[in-house]
CSV table of C-alpha atoms and ligand atoms in Angstrom, one decimal:
chain,number,residue,atom,x,y,z
A,1212,MET,CA,-0.3,0.2,0.3
A,1213,ARG,CA,1.7,3.0,-0.6
A,1214,LYS,CA,1.9,6.2,1.6
A,1215,ASN,CA,0.3,9.4,2.1
A,1216,ILE,CA,2.1,12.5,2.8
A,1217,VAL,CA,1.7,16.3,3.0
A,1218,ALA,CA,4.8,18.1,2.2
A,1219,GLY,CA,6.0,21.0,2.7
A,1220,ASN,CA,8.9,23.7,0.6
A,1221,TRP,CA,9.5,26.2,2.6
A,1222,LYS,CA,11.7,27.9,-0.5
A,1223,MET,CA,13.3,30.6,0.7
A,1224,ASN,CA,11.8,31.5,2.9
A,1225,THR,CA,12.6,32.3,6.7
A,1226,THR,CA,15.2,32.9,8.9
A,1227,VAL,CA,16.6,30.0,11.2
A,1228,PRO,CA,15.4,30.9,13.7
A,1229,GLU,CA,12.3,31.3,12.3
A,1230,GLY,CA,11.9,28.1,10.5
A,1231,VAL,CA,13.1,26.5,13.8
A,1232,GLU,CA,10.5,28.0,15.9
A,1233,LEU,CA,8.4,26.3,13.1
A,1234,ALA,CA,9.5,22.9,12.5
A,1235,LYS,CA,8.6,23.2,16.2
A,1236,ALA,CA,5.0,24.2,15.6
A,1237,VAL,CA,5.3,20.9,13.5
A,1238,ASN,CA,6.5,18.8,15.5
A,1239,GLU,CA,4.2,19.8,18.5
A,1240,ALA,CA,1.0,19.6,16.2
A,1241,VAL,CA,1.8,16.2,15.2
A,1242,LYS,CA,3.5,14.5,17.7
A,1243,ASN,CA,0.5,13.2,19.9
A,1244,GLU,CA,-2.4,12.1,16.9
A,1245,GLN,CA,-2.5,9.4,15.2
A,1246,LEU,CA,-2.0,10.9,11.5
A,1247,LYS,CA,-3.5,9.0,8.2
A,1248,CYS,CA,-0.4,10.6,6.1
A,1249,ASP,CA,3.8,10.8,7.1
A,1250,VAL,CA,5.0,14.6,7.4
A,1251,ILE,CA,8.0,16.2,6.0
A,1252,LEU,CA,9.2,19.5,6.3
A,1253,GLY,CA,11.7,21.0,2.8
A,1254,VAL,CA,13.8,23.5,4.0
A,1255,PRO,CA,16.7,25.7,3.2
A,1256,PHE,CA,20.3,23.9,3.6
A,1257,THR,CA,20.9,26.3,5.9
A,1258,HIS,CA,18.4,25.1,8.4
A,1259,LEU,CA,18.9,21.3,8.3
A,1260,THR,CA,21.2,20.7,11.4
A,1261,ALA,CA,18.8,23.6,13.3
A,1262,VAL,CA,15.5,22.1,12.0
A,1263,LYS,CA,16.6,18.1,12.8
A,1264,GLN,CA,17.4,18.3,16.2
A,1265,VAL,CA,13.6,19.8,16.8
A,1266,ILE,CA,12.3,17.0,15.0
A,1267,ASP,CA,11.0,13.5,15.7
A,1268,ILE,CA,12.6,12.0,12.6
A,1269,ASN,CA,11.1,8.8,13.4
A,1270,LYS,CA,7.3,11.4,12.7
A,1271,VAL,CA,8.3,14.1,10.9
A,1272,GLY,CA,10.7,13.9,8.0
A,1273,LEU,CA,13.1,16.7,7.0
A,1274,ALA,CA,13.8,17.3,3.3
A,1275,ALA,CA,16.1,19.6,1.5
A,1276,GLU,CA,14.8,21.2,-1.2
A,1277,ASN,CA,18.0,20.7,-3.4
A,1278,CYS,CA,21.5,19.3,-3.7
A,1279,ALA,CA,24.0,19.6,-6.4
A,1280,ASP,CA,25.3,17.4,-8.8
A,1281,HIS,CA,28.3,16.3,-7.9
A,1282,ASN,CA,29.4,14.8,-4.9
A,1283,SER,CA,32.4,16.9,-3.3
A,1284,GLY,CA,35.2,19.5,-4.3
A,1285,ALA,CA,36.0,22.7,-6.2
A,1286,TYR,CA,32.0,24.1,-7.1
A,1287,THR,CA,31.4,26.8,-4.6
A,1288,GLY,CA,28.5,27.5,-2.7
A,1289,GLU,CA,26.6,23.8,-4.1
A,1290,VAL,CA,25.7,21.9,-1.0
A,1291,SER,CA,26.3,18.0,-2.3
A,1292,ALA,CA,23.9,15.0,-1.2
A,1293,PRO,CA,26.3,13.3,0.7
A,1294,MET,CA,26.0,16.7,3.0
A,1295,VAL,CA,22.1,16.5,3.1
A,1296,ALA,CA,22.9,13.0,4.3
A,1297,SER,CA,24.9,13.6,6.8
A,1298,THR,CA,22.6,16.3,8.7
A,1299,GLY,CA,20.4,13.1,9.1
A,1300,ALA,CA,17.6,14.5,7.0
A,1301,ASN,CA,16.5,12.1,5.2
A,1302,TYR,CA,14.6,13.5,1.5
A,1303,VAL,CA,15.3,16.0,-1.1
A,1304,ILE,CA,13.4,17.9,-3.2
A,1305,LEU,CA,14.2,17.3,-6.8
A,1306,GLY,CA,13.7,19.4,-10.3
A,1307,HIS,CA,11.3,22.1,-8.8
A,1308,SER,CA,9.9,24.2,-11.2
A,1309,GLU,CA,12.1,27.0,-9.7
A,1310,ARG,CA,15.2,25.0,-10.4
A,1311,ARG,CA,14.7,24.0,-14.3
A,1312,GLY,CA,12.7,27.4,-14.4
A,1313,TYR,CA,15.6,29.9,-13.2
A,1314,TYR,CA,18.6,27.6,-12.8
A,1315,ASN,CA,18.5,25.9,-15.8
A,1316,GLU,CA,18.2,22.4,-14.6
A,1317,SER,CA,17.9,20.1,-17.6
A,1318,ASN,CA,16.3,16.4,-17.1
A,1319,GLN,CA,19.9,15.6,-17.9
A,1320,MET,CA,21.5,16.9,-15.1
A,1321,LEU,CA,18.0,16.0,-12.7
A,1322,LYS,CA,18.8,12.5,-13.7
A,1323,THR,CA,23.2,12.8,-11.8
A,1324,LYS,CA,21.5,14.7,-8.9
A,1325,VAL,CA,18.9,11.4,-8.1
A,1326,ASP,CA,21.6,8.7,-8.9
A,1327,LEU,CA,24.2,11.1,-6.1
A,1328,ALA,CA,20.4,11.9,-3.5
A,1329,LEU,CA,20.0,7.8,-3.9
A,1330,GLU,CA,23.2,6.8,-3.5
A,1331,ALA,CA,23.8,9.1,-0.6
A,1332,GLY,CA,20.9,7.2,1.0
A,1333,LEU,CA,18.4,10.2,0.2
A,1334,LYS,CA,14.6,9.6,-0.8
A,1335,VAL,CA,13.6,11.8,-4.0
A,1336,ILE,CA,10.1,14.2,-4.8
A,1337,PHE,CA,10.3,14.5,-7.8
A,1338,CYS,CA,8.5,17.7,-9.1
A,1339,CYS,CA,7.4,17.9,-13.5
A,1340,GLY,CA,4.5,19.8,-14.3
A,1341,GLU,CA,3.9,22.1,-17.3
A,1342,SER,CA,3.6,25.8,-17.8
A,1343,LEU,CA,0.2,27.1,-18.1
A,1344,GLU,CA,0.8,27.5,-22.0
A,1345,GLU,CA,2.4,23.6,-22.7
A,1346,ARG,CA,-1.1,23.4,-21.2
A,1347,GLU,CA,-3.1,25.4,-23.5
A,1348,ALA,CA,-1.0,24.0,-26.3
A,1349,GLY,CA,-2.1,20.2,-25.1
A,1350,LYS,CA,1.5,19.0,-24.2
A,1351,VAL,CA,0.5,17.9,-20.3
A,1352,GLN,CA,0.9,14.5,-21.7
A,1353,ASP,CA,4.4,15.6,-23.7
A,1354,VAL,CA,6.3,17.5,-20.8
A,1355,ILE,CA,5.3,15.2,-17.7
A,1356,LYS,CA,6.2,12.2,-19.6
A,1357,GLN,CA,10.1,14.0,-21.1
A,1358,GLU,CA,11.0,14.5,-17.5
A,1359,ILE,CA,10.1,12.2,-15.9
A,1360,SER,CA,11.3,9.7,-18.2
A,1361,GLU,CA,14.8,11.3,-18.6
A,1362,SER,CA,15.4,12.0,-14.9
A,1363,LEU,CA,14.6,8.5,-13.6
A,1364,PHE,CA,13.7,5.9,-15.9
A,1365,HIS,CA,17.3,4.5,-15.6
A,1366,LEU,CA,16.9,3.5,-12.1
A,1367,SER,CA,15.9,0.0,-10.9
A,1368,ASN,CA,13.6,-1.2,-8.9
A,1369,GLU,CA,14.9,-1.1,-5.7
A,1370,GLN,CA,15.5,2.1,-6.8
A,1371,TRP,CA,12.3,3.1,-7.3
A,1372,ALA,CA,10.8,2.8,-4.7
A,1373,ASN,CA,13.1,5.8,-3.2
A,1374,ILE,CA,11.1,7.9,-5.4
A,1375,VAL,CA,8.1,10.3,-4.5
A,1376,ILE,CA,6.6,12.3,-6.7
A,1377,ALA,CA,5.5,15.3,-7.4
A,1378,TYR,CA,3.1,16.8,-10.0
A,1379,GLU,CA,3.2,20.6,-9.5
A,1380,PRO,CA,1.5,22.7,-12.8
A,1381,ILE,CA,3.7,26.5,-13.4
A,1382,TRP,CA,0.4,27.8,-13.8
A,1383,ALA,CA,-1.0,27.0,-10.0
A,1384,ILE,CA,2.4,27.2,-7.5
A,1385,GLY,CA,2.2,31.0,-5.4
A,1386,THR,CA,-0.9,32.3,-7.8
A,1387,GLY,CA,-3.9,31.1,-5.9
A,1388,LYS,CA,-4.9,29.6,-9.6
A,1389,THR,CA,-5.3,25.5,-8.1
A,1390,ALA,CA,-5.9,22.9,-10.6
A,1391,THR,CA,-9.0,21.8,-10.4
A,1392,SER,CA,-9.6,18.3,-8.5
A,1393,ASP,CA,-10.8,16.9,-12.1
A,1394,GLN,CA,-7.5,18.2,-13.8
A,1395,ALA,CA,-5.0,16.8,-10.8
A,1396,GLN,CA,-6.9,14.2,-11.2
A,1397,GLU,CA,-6.4,12.9,-14.7
A,1398,VAL,CA,-2.3,13.7,-15.1
A,1399,HIS,CA,-2.0,11.7,-11.8
A,1400,ALA,CA,-3.4,8.6,-13.5
A,1401,PHE,CA,-0.8,9.5,-17.0
A,1402,ILE,CA,1.6,9.0,-14.4
A,1403,ARG,CA,1.1,6.2,-12.9
A,1404,LYS,CA,0.0,4.6,-16.2
A,1405,LEU,CA,3.5,5.7,-17.1
A,1406,ILE,CA,5.1,4.5,-14.4
A,1407,ALA,CA,3.3,0.8,-14.2
A,1408,GLU,CA,4.0,0.8,-18.0
A,1409,ARG,CA,8.4,1.2,-17.0
A,1410,PHE,CA,8.6,-0.5,-13.8
A,1411,GLY,CA,5.2,-2.5,-13.5
A,1412,ASP,CA,1.6,-2.4,-11.7
A,1413,GLU,CA,2.7,-3.0,-8.1
A,1414,LEU,CA,5.3,-0.4,-8.4
A,1415,ALA,CA,3.4,2.1,-9.8
A,1416,SER,CA,0.7,2.0,-7.8
A,1417,ASN,CA,2.7,1.5,-4.6
A,1418,THR,CA,4.6,5.0,-5.9
A,1419,THR,CA,3.7,8.2,-3.8
A,1420,ILE,CA,2.0,11.2,-6.6
A,1421,LEU,CA,1.5,14.8,-4.7
A,1422,TYR,CA,-0.3,17.0,-5.9
A,1423,GLY,CA,1.5,20.8,-5.8
A,1424,GLY,CA,0.2,24.3,-6.6
A,1425,SER,CA,-1.9,26.2,-4.0
A,1426,CYS,CA,-2.6,23.4,-1.7
A,1427,LYS,CA,-4.5,24.9,0.9
A,1428,PRO,CA,-6.1,23.2,4.0
A,1429,SER,CA,-10.0,24.7,1.9
A,1430,ASN,CA,-9.2,22.6,-1.1
A,1431,ALA,CA,-7.0,19.8,0.1
A,1432,LYS,CA,-9.7,17.2,1.1
A,1433,GLU,CA,-11.2,17.9,-2.8
A,1434,LEU,CA,-7.8,16.8,-4.0
A,1435,PHE,CA,-7.1,14.0,-1.3
A,1436,ALA,CA,-10.5,12.6,-2.2
A,1437,LYS,CA,-8.4,11.4,-5.5
A,1438,PRO,CA,-7.8,7.9,-5.8
A,1439,ASP,CA,-4.0,8.9,-7.6
A,1440,ILE,CA,-3.4,11.4,-5.5
A,1441,ASP,CA,-1.9,10.6,-2.3
A,1442,GLY,CA,-1.0,14.0,-0.5
A,1443,GLY,CA,0.1,17.3,-2.0
A,1444,LEU,CA,3.9,19.4,-1.6
A,1445,ILE,CA,2.8,22.6,0.0
A,1446,GLY,CA,4.7,26.3,-0.3
A,1447,GLY,CA,3.3,29.3,1.0
A,1448,ALA,CA,0.9,27.4,3.3
A,1449,SER,CA,3.7,25.0,4.4
A,1450,LEU,CA,5.2,28.9,6.0
A,1451,LYS,CA,2.4,28.8,9.1
A,1452,ALA,CA,1.9,25.9,11.5
A,1453,GLN,CA,-1.9,26.4,11.7
A,1454,ASP,CA,-2.6,26.4,7.6
A,1455,PHE,CA,0.2,23.6,7.2
A,1456,MET,CA,-1.7,21.1,10.4
A,1457,GLY,CA,-5.2,22.1,8.2
A,1458,ILE,CA,-3.6,20.7,4.6
A,1459,VAL,CA,-1.9,17.5,6.7
A,1460,THR,CA,-5.8,16.6,8.9
A,1461,ALA,CA,-7.2,16.8,5.6
A,1462,PHE,CA,-6.3,13.1,5.1
B,2907,13P,P1,2.0,27.0,-3.5
B,2907,13P,O1,1.5,26.2,-2.7
B,2907,13P,O2,3.4,28.1,-2.8
B,2907,13P,O3,1.9,27.5,-4.9
B,2907,13P,O4,3.6,26.0,-4.0
B,2907,13P,C1,3.4,24.7,-4.9
B,2907,13P,C2,5.1,24.4,-4.3
B,2907,13P,O5,5.9,25.0,-5.3
B,2907,13P,C3,5.6,23.6,-4.0
B,2907,13P,O6,6.8,23.2,-4.1
């Protein structure tokens, strides 16, 4: 049976003290709950070690928002997958559209990052999604297929078990414009079909596929009720413990 997951992606927000307070509040809120989903916090590199100290890692997972495409060496300013793993983080978010768009991350580069992350023992939350232009041109499936197959379809079945997919239509990110639950379900079902064709029905059915893009307490329930939507990757609404918990408890 696949896991439901609600993961926060703080992006480039909060100072370390603010982030520690937020993490404490989430940890406190989930501590004594019997939740129907796993909870993960995706935080800036600078916050990983401090956040790790204030969460119960068995209750709250910890993700970096990126890692380098090299393991070590003369790459000033970069942070590698083994460095992320050494903080105690257990996940890394890769392929976010903001990384693809603003920092020119290609499918090929992401393939390398995925390999290094898995090698370092991290689980990968791999993002994919189309722009509004691509949607209007009827290219949603082509874009998704290319992003997923070029960065992930070289993996073995064993490696695939450490992959979580996040479908994040770019036009829905930070815009307040959520995909309708039917629009999201349609793409999620397509993604699961792609996975089944490559890795077989059982692995496809065990893969967690998250939705991201203006997900909030008021729309999470309807999204999560869809058969192929297994949770969310949450940006803005993950910055307030109460809003984030409103989404976590939507399951
Ligand atoms: P918002 O929830 O702010 O739209 O961001 C979604 C996102 O990009 C999560 O990775």
